[in-house]
PDB file of C-alpha atoms in Angstrom:
ATOM      1  CA  MET A 248     -22.395   8.656  -3.856  1.00 57.00           C
ATOM      2  CA  LYS A 249     -21.779   6.205  -1.023  1.00 71.00           C
ATOM      3  CA  ARG A 250     -20.624   7.596   2.310  1.00 88.00           C
ATOM      4  CA  LEU A 251     -17.134   6.399   3.176  1.00 96.00           C
ATOM      5  CA  ALA A 252     -15.386   5.665   6.462  1.00 97.00           C
ATOM      6  CA  VAL A 253     -11.579   5.691   6.598  1.00 98.00           C
ATOM      7  CA  VAL A 254     -10.172   3.802   9.574  1.00 98.00           C
ATOM      8  CA  GLY A 255      -6.461   4.352  10.245  1.00 98.00           C
ATOM      9  CA  VAL A 256      -5.917   8.038   9.509  1.00 97.00           C
ATOM     10  CA  ASP A 257      -2.981   7.792  11.915  1.00 97.00           C
ATOM     11  CA  THR A 258      -1.122   5.568   9.424  1.00 97.00           C
ATOM     12  CA  SER A 259       0.834   7.217   6.614  1.00 96.00           C
ATOM     13  CA  VAL A 260      -1.171   5.686   3.757  1.00 97.00           C
ATOM     14  CA  GLY A 261      -4.471   6.156   5.597  1.00 98.00           C
ATOM     15  CA  SER A 262      -3.647   9.816   6.127  1.00 96.00           C
ATOM     16  CA  ALA A 263      -2.941  10.253   2.408  1.00 96.00           C
ATOM     17  CA  ALA A 264      -6.235   8.543   1.567  1.00 97.00           C
ATOM     18  CA  MET A 265      -8.149  10.805   3.934  1.00 96.00           C
ATOM     19  CA  VAL A 266      -6.685  13.883   2.242  1.00 95.00           C
ATOM     20  CA  TYR A 267      -7.734  12.557  -1.151  1.00 95.00           C
ATOM     21  CA  PHE A 268     -11.245  11.426  -0.223  1.00 95.00           C
ATOM     22  CA  ASP A 269     -11.963  14.585   1.757  1.00 93.00           C
ATOM     23  CA  GLY A 270     -11.947  16.430  -1.539  1.00 82.00           C
ATOM     24  CA  THR A 271     -13.958  13.921  -3.568  1.00 85.00           C
ATOM     25  CA  ARG A 272     -16.802  12.531  -1.447  1.00 89.00           C
ATOM     26  CA  GLU A 273     -18.565  12.508   1.918  1.00 93.00           C
ATOM     27  CA  VAL A 274     -16.079  10.850   4.254  1.00 96.00           C
ATOM     28  CA  SER A 275     -15.342  10.393   7.959  1.00 96.00           C
ATOM     29  CA  GLY A 276     -11.995   9.321   9.370  1.00 97.00           C
ATOM     30  CA  VAL A 277     -10.835   7.852  12.676  1.00 97.00           C
ATOM     31  CA  ARG A 278      -7.629   6.479  14.117  1.00 98.00           C
ATOM     32  CA  LEU A 279      -7.026   2.753  13.811  1.00 98.00           C
ATOM     33  CA  CYS A 280      -7.626   1.923  17.471  1.00 98.00           C
ATOM     34  CA  GLU A 281     -10.826   3.958  17.999  1.00 97.00           C
ATOM     35  CA  GLN A 282     -13.162   0.970  18.230  1.00 97.00           C
ATOM     36  CA  THR A 283     -16.207   2.842  19.518  1.00 97.00           C
ATOM     37  CA  ALA A 284     -15.922   5.379  16.704  1.00 97.00           C
ATOM     38  CA  VAL A 285     -15.532   2.595  14.139  1.00 97.00           C
ATOM     39  CA  SER A 286     -18.715   0.936  15.402  1.00 96.00           C
ATOM     40  CA  ASP A 287     -20.569   4.229  14.980  1.00 96.00           C
ATOM     41  CA  LEU A 288     -19.173   4.751  11.477  1.00 96.00           C
ATOM     42  CA  CYS A 289     -20.266   1.259  10.423  1.00 96.00           C
ATOM     43  CA  SER A 290     -23.850   2.254  11.193  1.00 94.00           C
ATOM     44  CA  ARG A 291     -23.555   5.421   9.089  1.00 93.00           C
ATOM     45  CA  SER A 292     -21.410   4.362   6.113  1.00 95.00           C
ATOM     46  CA  ALA A 293     -21.693   2.187   3.036  1.00 94.00           C
ATOM     47  CA  ASP A 294     -18.006   1.229   2.951  1.00 97.00           C
ATOM     48  CA  VAL A 295     -15.387   1.034   5.698  1.00 98.00           C
ATOM     49  CA  VAL A 296     -11.777   1.114   4.482  1.00 98.00           C
ATOM     50  CA  VAL A 297      -9.201  -0.031   7.032  1.00 98.00           C
ATOM     51  CA  PHE A 298      -5.597   1.154   6.735  1.00 98.00           C
ATOM     52  CA  GLY A 299      -3.776  -0.892   9.336  1.00 98.00           C
ATOM     53  CA  ASP A 300      -0.085  -1.487   9.803  1.00 97.00           C
ATOM     54  CA  ALA A 301      -0.060  -3.761   6.742  1.00 98.00           C
ATOM     55  CA  SER A 302      -0.787  -0.705   4.579  1.00 98.00           C
ATOM     56  CA  LEU A 303       2.737   0.612   5.232  1.00 97.00           C
ATOM     57  CA  SER A 304       5.076   0.085   2.287  1.00 98.00           C
ATOM     58  CA  SER A 305       6.905  -3.229   2.594  1.00 97.00           C
ATOM     59  CA  TRP A 306      10.050  -1.291   1.654  1.00 96.00           C
ATOM     60  CA  ASP A 307       9.842   0.665   4.892  1.00 95.00           C
ATOM     61  CA  GLU A 308      12.117  -0.378   7.755  1.00 92.00           C
ATOM     62  CA  ASP A 309       9.183  -0.311  10.191  1.00 93.00           C
ATOM     63  CA  PHE A 310       7.092  -2.741   8.140  1.00 96.00           C
ATOM     64  CA  GLY A 311       6.324  -6.176   9.558  1.00 95.00           C
ATOM     65  CA  CYS A 312       4.506  -5.689  12.880  1.00 95.00           C
ATOM     66  CA  PHE A 313       0.781  -6.414  12.527  1.00 97.00           C
ATOM     67  CA  GLN A 314      -0.217  -6.773  16.157  1.00 95.00           C
ATOM     68  CA  ARG A 315      -2.843  -4.017  15.948  1.00 97.00           C
ATOM     69  CA  ASP A 316      -4.295  -5.497  12.761  1.00 98.00           C
ATOM     70  CA  CYS A 317      -4.518  -8.952  14.338  1.00 97.00           C
ATOM     71  CA  GLU A 318      -6.291  -7.554  17.398  1.00 97.00           C
ATOM     72  CA  LEU A 319      -8.667  -5.147  15.651  1.00 98.00           C
ATOM     73  CA  ILE A 320      -9.607  -6.594  12.262  1.00 98.00           C
ATOM     74  CA  PRO A 321     -11.792  -9.443  13.627  1.00 98.00           C
ATOM     75  CA  ALA A 322     -13.810  -6.913  15.645  1.00 98.00           C
ATOM     76  CA  TYR A 323     -14.107  -4.490  12.729  1.00 98.00           C
ATOM     77  CA  CYS A 324     -15.224  -7.280  10.407  1.00 98.00           C
ATOM     78  CA  ARG A 325     -17.911  -8.234  12.899  1.00 98.00           C
ATOM     79  CA  MET A 326     -19.067  -4.618  13.237  1.00 98.00           C
ATOM     80  CA  ALA A 327     -19.246  -4.185   9.461  1.00 98.00           C
ATOM     81  CA  SER A 328     -21.092  -7.474   9.010  1.00 97.00           C
ATOM     82  CA  GLU A 329     -23.673  -6.613  11.668  1.00 97.00           C
ATOM     83  CA  ALA A 330     -24.230  -3.225  10.031  1.00 97.00           C
ATOM     84  CA  GLY A 331     -24.471  -4.768   6.561  1.00 96.00           C
ATOM     85  CA  VAL A 332     -21.600  -2.734   5.083  1.00 97.00           C
ATOM     86  CA  ARG A 333     -18.530  -3.714   3.076  1.00 98.00           C
ATOM     87  CA  LEU A 334     -15.160  -3.720   4.823  1.00 98.00           C
ATOM     88  CA  VAL A 335     -12.133  -3.028   2.650  1.00 98.00           C
ATOM     89  CA  TYR A 336      -8.772  -4.038   4.102  1.00 98.00           C
ATOM     90  CA  ILE A 337      -5.529  -2.609   2.701  1.00 98.00           C
ATOM     91  CA  SER A 338      -3.030  -5.470   2.671  1.00 98.00           C
ATOM     92  CA  SER A 339       0.495  -5.873   1.321  1.00 98.00           C
ATOM     93  CA  ASP A 340       2.538  -7.390  -1.486  1.00 98.00           C
ATOM     94  CA  ALA A 341       4.719  -8.915   1.252  1.00 98.00           C
ATOM     95  CA  ILE A 342       2.388 -11.906   1.262  1.00 98.00           C
ATOM     96  CA  PHE A 343       4.301 -13.084  -1.836  1.00 97.00           C
ATOM     97  CA  GLY A 344       7.903 -14.029  -2.534  1.00 93.00           C
ATOM     98  CA  SER A 345      10.272 -15.892  -4.855  1.00 87.00           C
ATOM     99  CA  PRO A 346      10.633 -17.772  -7.145  1.00 88.00           C
ATOM    100  CA  TRP A 347       7.540 -16.380  -8.914  1.00 91.00           C
ATOM    101  CA  ILE A 348       8.194 -12.971 -10.427  1.00 95.00           C
ATOM    102  CA  PHE A 349       4.639 -11.649 -10.825  1.00 97.00           C
ATOM    103  CA  HIS A 350       1.650 -12.583  -8.690  1.00 98.00           C
ATOM    104  CA  ASP A 351      -1.983 -12.563  -9.874  1.00 98.00           C
ATOM    105  CA  ASP A 352      -4.951 -11.438  -7.783  1.00 98.00           C
ATOM    106  CA  ASP A 353      -5.963 -15.071  -7.236  1.00 96.00           C
ATOM    107  CA  SER A 354      -2.464 -16.465  -6.696  1.00 95.00           C
ATOM    108  CA  GLN A 355      -2.181 -19.038  -3.918  1.00 91.00           C
ATOM    109  CA  GLN A 356       1.634 -19.089  -3.941  1.00 89.00           C
ATOM    110  CA  ILE A 357       2.054 -17.500  -0.530  1.00 94.00           C
ATOM    111  CA  ARG A 358       5.577 -16.821   0.688  1.00 94.00           C
ATOM    112  CA  ASP A 359       6.846 -19.144   3.408  1.00 93.00           C
ATOM    113  CA  SER A 360       7.530 -16.598   6.141  1.00 95.00           C
ATOM    114  CA  PRO A 361       5.973 -15.436   9.432  1.00 95.00           C
ATOM    115  CA  VAL A 362       5.035 -12.081   7.842  1.00 96.00           C
ATOM    116  CA  ALA A 363       3.258 -13.704   4.900  1.00 97.00           C
ATOM    117  CA  ARG A 364       1.422 -16.229   7.063  1.00 97.00           C
ATOM    118  CA  GLN A 365       0.210 -13.473   9.373  1.00 97.00           C
ATOM    119  CA  LEU A 366      -1.004 -11.395   6.434  1.00 98.00           C
ATOM    120  CA  GLN A 367      -2.783 -14.397   4.980  1.00 98.00           C
ATOM    121  CA  SER A 368      -4.495 -15.048   8.300  1.00 97.00           C
ATOM    122  CA  ILE A 369      -5.783 -11.470   8.494  1.00 98.00           C
ATOM    123  CA  GLU A 370      -6.959 -11.539   4.886  1.00 98.00           C
ATOM    124  CA  GLN A 371      -8.849 -14.783   5.477  1.00 98.00           C
ATOM    125  CA  ILE A 372     -10.720 -13.185   8.372  1.00 98.00           C
ATOM    126  CA  VAL A 373     -11.752 -10.299   6.118  1.00 98.00           C
ATOM    127  CA  LEU A 374     -12.792 -12.573   3.250  1.00 98.00           C
ATOM    128  CA  LYS A 375     -15.038 -14.764   5.413  1.00 98.00           C
ATOM    129  CA  ASN A 376     -17.710 -12.227   4.498  1.00 98.00           C
ATOM    130  CA  PRO A 377     -18.198 -12.581   0.701  1.00 98.00           C
ATOM    131  CA  ARG A 378     -18.975  -8.886   0.274  1.00 97.00           C
ATOM    132  CA  ASN A 379     -15.659  -7.732   1.779  1.00 98.00           C
ATOM    133  CA  LEU A 380     -12.633  -6.663  -0.228  1.00 98.00           C
ATOM    134  CA  VAL A 381      -8.865  -7.020   0.223  1.00 98.00           C
ATOM    135  CA  ILE A 382      -6.576  -4.604  -1.645  1.00 98.00           C
ATOM    136  CA  ARG A 383      -2.950  -5.719  -1.947  1.00 98.00           C
ATOM    137  CA  THR A 384      -0.480  -2.963  -2.718  1.00 98.00           C
ATOM    138  CA  ASN A 385       2.862  -1.297  -1.940  1.00 98.00           C
ATOM    139  CA  ALA A 386       2.095   2.389  -1.467  1.00 98.00           C
ATOM    140  CA  ILE A 387       4.917   4.852  -0.863  1.00 97.00           C
ATOM    141  CA  THR A 388       4.569   8.104   1.063  1.00 95.00           C
ATOM    142  CA  ASP A 389       6.984  10.908   1.888  1.00 92.00           C
ATOM    143  CA  VAL A 390       5.958  11.446   5.510  1.00 92.00           C
ATOM    144  CA  SER A 391       8.630  12.113   8.108  1.00 90.00           C
ATOM    145  CA  GLY A 392      10.582   8.972   8.925  1.00 89.00           C
ATOM    146  CA  SER A 393       9.424   7.018   5.879  1.00 93.00           C
ATOM    147  CA  TRP A 394      11.803   5.148   3.583  1.00 93.00           C
ATOM    148  CA  LEU A 395      11.407   7.768   0.862  1.00 95.00           C
ATOM    149  CA  ASN A 396      11.772  10.688   3.270  1.00 94.00           C
ATOM    150  CA  ARG A 397      15.035   9.312   4.680  1.00 92.00           C
ATOM    151  CA  LEU A 398      16.344   8.697   1.162  1.00 93.00           C
ATOM    152  CA  ARG A 399      15.615  12.268   0.125  1.00 92.00           C
ATOM    153  CA  GLN A 400      17.267  13.609   3.250  1.00 91.00           C
ATOM    154  CA  SER A 401      20.435  11.648   2.409  1.00 91.00           C
ATOM    155  CA  PHE A 402      20.385  13.242  -1.053  1.00 90.00           C
ATOM    156  CA  GLN A 403      20.163  16.723   0.464  1.00 88.00           C
ATOM    157  CA  VAL A 404      23.218  16.226   2.668  1.00 88.00           C
ATOM    158  CA  GLN A 405      24.987  14.092   0.034  1.00 86.00           C
ATOM    159  CA  ILE A 406      25.513  11.086   2.276  1.00 86.00           C
ATOM    160  CA  PRO A 407      25.929   7.912   0.179  1.00 89.00           C
ATOM    161  CA  GLN A 408      23.363   5.206   0.945  1.00 89.00           C
ATOM    162  CA  ARG A 409      23.392   1.450   0.387  1.00 94.00           C
ATOM    163  CA  VAL A 410      19.985   0.469  -0.975  1.00 95.00           C
ATOM    164  CA  VAL A 411      18.540  -2.999  -1.499  1.00 96.00           C
ATOM    165  CA  ALA A 412      19.010  -4.112  -5.122  1.00 97.00           C
ATOM    166  CA  ASN A 413      17.839  -7.736  -5.142  1.00 96.00           C
ATOM    167  CA  GLN A 414      14.286  -7.449  -3.813  1.00 96.00           C
ATOM    168  CA  PHE A 415      11.634  -6.484  -6.361  1.00 98.00           C
ATOM    169  CA  ALA A 416       8.134  -5.042  -6.175  1.00 98.00           C
ATOM    170  CA  THR A 417       5.688  -2.811  -8.065  1.00 98.00           C
ATOM    171  CA  PRO A 418       5.293   0.298  -5.860  1.00 98.00           C
ATOM    172  CA  LEU A 419       3.114   3.330  -6.491  1.00 98.00           C
ATOM    173  CA  ALA A 420       2.448   6.656  -4.781  1.00 98.00           C
ATOM    174  CA  ALA A 421      -0.124   6.638  -1.975  1.00 97.00           C
ATOM    175  CA  SER A 422      -1.989   9.427  -3.777  1.00 96.00           C
ATOM    176  CA  ARG A 423      -2.385   7.228  -6.876  1.00 97.00           C
ATOM    177  CA  LEU A 424      -3.514   4.313  -4.709  1.00 98.00           C
ATOM    178  CA  SER A 425      -6.264   6.564  -3.328  1.00 97.00           C
ATOM    179  CA  PHE A 426      -7.388   7.489  -6.842  1.00 97.00           C
ATOM    180  CA  LEU A 427      -7.487   3.863  -8.004  1.00 98.00           C
ATOM    181  CA  LEU A 428      -9.209   2.778  -4.806  1.00 98.00           C
ATOM    182  CA  ASP A 429     -11.855   5.440  -5.366  1.00 96.00           C
ATOM    183  CA  GLN A 430     -12.715   3.872  -8.718  1.00 97.00           C
ATOM    184  CA  ILE A 431     -12.976   0.395  -7.183  1.00 97.00           C
ATOM    185  CA  LEU A 432     -15.200   1.632  -4.355  1.00 96.00           C
ATOM    186  CA  GLN A 433     -17.741   2.880  -6.867  1.00 95.00           C
ATOM    187  CA  THR A 434     -18.424  -0.773  -7.755  1.00 96.00           C
ATOM    188  CA  ASP A 435     -19.584  -3.760  -5.723  1.00 96.00           C
ATOM    189  CA  ALA A 436     -16.156  -5.403  -5.977  1.00 98.00           C
ATOM    190  CA  ALA A 437     -15.371  -8.143  -3.466  1.00 98.00           C
ATOM    191  CA  GLY A 438     -12.574 -10.649  -2.984  1.00 98.00           C
ATOM    192  CA  VAL A 439      -8.992  -9.611  -3.758  1.00 98.00           C
ATOM    193  CA  VAL A 440      -7.801  -6.809  -6.048  1.00 98.00           C
ATOM    194  CA  HIS A 441      -4.189  -5.815  -6.680  1.00 98.00           C
ATOM    195  CA  LEU A 442      -3.374  -2.109  -7.105  1.00 98.00           C
ATOM    196  CA  ALA A 443       0.269  -1.425  -7.899  1.00 98.00           C
ATOM    197  CA  GLY A 444       2.730   0.269 -10.194  1.00 98.00           C
ATOM    198  CA  ALA A 445       3.198  -0.886 -13.783  1.00 98.00           C
ATOM    199  CA  GLU A 446       6.920  -1.578 -13.472  1.00 97.00           C
ATOM    200  CA  ARG A 447       8.907  -4.186 -11.515  1.00 98.00           C
ATOM    201  CA  LEU A 448      11.879  -2.630  -9.726  1.00 97.00           C
ATOM    202  CA  SER A 449      14.059  -2.796  -6.634  1.00 98.00           C
ATOM    203  CA  PRO A 450      14.477  -0.033  -4.043  1.00 97.00           C
ATOM    204  CA  TRP A 451      17.869   0.668  -5.666  1.00 97.00           C
ATOM    205  CA  ASN A 452      16.257   1.039  -9.120  1.00 96.00           C
ATOM    206  CA  PHE A 453      13.749   3.449  -7.592  1.00 96.00           C
ATOM    207  CA  ALA A 454      16.435   5.401  -5.737  1.00 95.00           C
ATOM    208  CA  THR A 455      18.609   5.881  -8.829  1.00 94.00           C
ATOM    209  CA  GLN A 456      15.629   7.143 -10.863  1.00 93.00           C
ATOM    210  CA  LEU A 457      14.638   9.452  -8.009  1.00 93.00           C
ATOM    211  CA  ALA A 458      18.192  10.823  -7.905  1.00 91.00           C
ATOM    212  CA  ARG A 459      18.169  11.517 -11.646  1.00 91.00           C
ATOM    213  CA  ALA A 460      14.767  13.194 -11.398  1.00 89.00           C
ATOM    214  CA  GLY A 461      16.170  15.481  -8.710  1.00 87.00           C
ATOM    215  CA  SER A 462      19.471  16.123 -10.539  1.00 87.00           C
ATOM    216  CA  VAL A 463      21.360  14.252  -7.827  1.00 86.00           C
ATOM    217  CA  SER A 464      24.409  12.146  -8.642  1.00 88.00           C
ATOM    218  CA  VAL A 465      23.516   8.447  -8.755  1.00 85.00           C
ATOM    219  CA  GLN A 466      26.825   7.848  -6.978  1.00 86.00           C
ATOM    220  CA  CYS A 467      24.926   8.755  -3.812  1.00 87.00           C
ATOM    221  CA  VAL A 468      23.209   5.367  -4.082  1.00 92.00           C
ATOM    222  CA  TYR A 469      25.053   2.050  -3.884  1.00 93.00           C
ATOM    223  CA  PRO A 470      23.374  -1.301  -4.593  1.00 96.00           C
ATOM    224  CA  SER A 471      23.204  -3.699  -1.662  1.00 95.00           C
ATOM    225  CA  MET A 472      22.937  -7.447  -2.262  1.00 95.00           C
ATOM    226  CA  ASP A 473      23.210  -8.443   1.406  1.00 92.00           C
ATOM    227  CA  GLN A 474      19.542  -9.345   1.767  1.00 90.00           C
ATOM    228  CA  GLU A 475      17.717 -12.467   0.687  1.00 91.00           C
ATOM    229  CA  PRO A 476      16.389 -12.106  -2.900  1.00 93.00           C
ATOM    230  CA  ARG A 477      12.653 -11.542  -3.026  1.00 94.00           C
ATOM    231  CA  GLU A 478       9.947 -11.130  -5.658  1.00 97.00           C
ATOM    232  CA  GLN A 479       6.769  -9.323  -4.564  1.00 97.00           C
ATOM    233  CA  SER A 480       5.585  -7.772  -7.839  1.00 98.00           C
ATOM    234  CA  LEU A 481       1.823  -7.659  -8.319  1.00 98.00           C
ATOM    235  CA  ARG A 482       0.007  -8.331 -11.588  1.00 98.00           C
ATOM    236  CA  CYS A 483      -3.121  -6.162 -11.546  1.00 98.00           C
ATOM    237  CA  THR A 484      -5.320  -8.222 -13.873  1.00 98.00           C
ATOM    238  CA  ARG A 485      -8.682  -7.494 -12.221  1.00 98.00           C
ATOM    239  CA  ALA A 486      -7.974  -3.775 -11.992  1.00 98.00           C
ATOM    240  CA  ARG A 487      -7.072  -3.574 -15.674  1.00 98.00           C
ATOM    241  CA  LYS A 488      -9.666  -5.901 -17.188  1.00 97.00           C
ATOM    242  CA  GLU A 489     -12.640  -5.736 -14.834  1.00 97.00           C
ATOM    243  CA  PHE A 490     -12.407  -2.077 -13.810  1.00 97.00           C
ATOM    244  CA  GLN A 491     -10.542  -0.626 -16.834  1.00 97.00           C
ATOM    245  CA  LEU A 492      -7.856   0.987 -14.683  1.00 98.00           C
ATOM    246  CA  ARG A 493      -4.323   1.853 -15.771  1.00 97.00           C
ATOM    247  CA  MET A 494      -1.412   1.353 -13.403  1.00 98.00           C
ATOM    248  CA  PRO A 495       1.172   4.183 -13.143  1.00 98.00           C
ATOM    249  CA  THR A 496       4.661   4.012 -14.626  1.00 97.00           C
ATOM    250  CA  LEU A 497       7.734   4.641 -12.496  1.00 96.00           C
ATOM    251  CA  SER A 498       8.163   8.148 -13.912  1.00 95.00           C
ATOM    252  CA  GLN A 499       4.537   8.954 -13.065  1.00 96.00           C
ATOM    253  CA  SER A 500       4.975   7.668  -9.508  1.00 96.00           C
ATOM    254  CA  ILE A 501       8.123   9.719  -8.963  1.00 95.00           C
ATOM    255  CA  ALA A 502       6.403  12.825 -10.348  1.00 94.00           C
ATOM    256  CA  GLU A 503       3.425  12.289  -8.026  1.00 94.00           C
ATOM    257  CA  LEU A 504       5.645  11.717  -4.992  1.00 93.00           C
ATOM    258  CA  THR A 505       7.707  14.805  -5.837  1.00 86.00           C
ATOM    259  CA  LYS A 506       4.553  16.903  -6.178  1.00 80.00           C
ATOM    260  CA  SER A 507       3.237  15.555  -2.874  1.00 66.00           C
ATOM    261  CA  SER A 508       6.515  16.345  -1.131  1.00 58.00           C
ATOM    262  CA  ALA A 509       6.580  19.886  -2.518  1.00 51.00           C
ATOM    263  CA  SER A 510       2.988  20.474  -1.368  1.00 51.00           C
ATOM    264  CA  SER A 511       3.840  19.264   2.133  1.00 47.00           C
ATOM    265  CA  ARG A 512       6.824  21.602   2.370  1.00 42.00           C
ATOM    266  CA  LYS A 513       4.697  24.508   1.164  1.00 40.00           C
ATOM    267  CA  VAL A 514       2.042  23.841   3.798  1.00 34.00           C
ATOM    268  CA  ALA A 515       4.658  23.459   6.500  1.00 33.00           C
TER     269      ALA A 515
END
């Protein structure tokens, strides 16, 4: 099996991926900004997967700053190219927006926003090398300070929360993203592949289902329509047809995130 390098273990989704891959294959991981270490890994690995700041869920309040990605990705692409290895960049569904509801892997209908244009620019740098791969997703984690972690904390203390109800996406658990990514990495896939949940929903839809799963009153969650409507749902055609992968349902994602949270508490 190909040796794997995970760059960005200091990001929440990169950390989850490192935990998964550490139990499935030979893997080395470094922090996003460790350029010397990345150069060394490129010489010793078959694939280099980069989890930058774009890998954070677009539902998270901290999402939207890609300065590190803009500074580092060109250098990492050059290192990978010189070493003859594939670079896989984890990008975001935030590159898309309304009025289209679902977005195919090859969709060119990029959202007209600074965030989307910046993501597109980074992706184009990665895709200059025809062997490289861009994975668009919206992976949710339960790490401290994350959107999901704050939501669960509000449930515990029964503080009502207003949650966005008019922005839609197809999220999945970071652990499931790692599993699906593992299957893709066993092929010579290049270009763009979408990996996402099977159901279109808003953060409010997700929050109400999470409350029910945890036997919490849904009255703890109020829908907010104050934000601009947005459609970021991904259609995972390549993943389903070319790689025979099944995307998780909402109930599966909630179960996986609940299991992950319970495991974290047990370890702590």
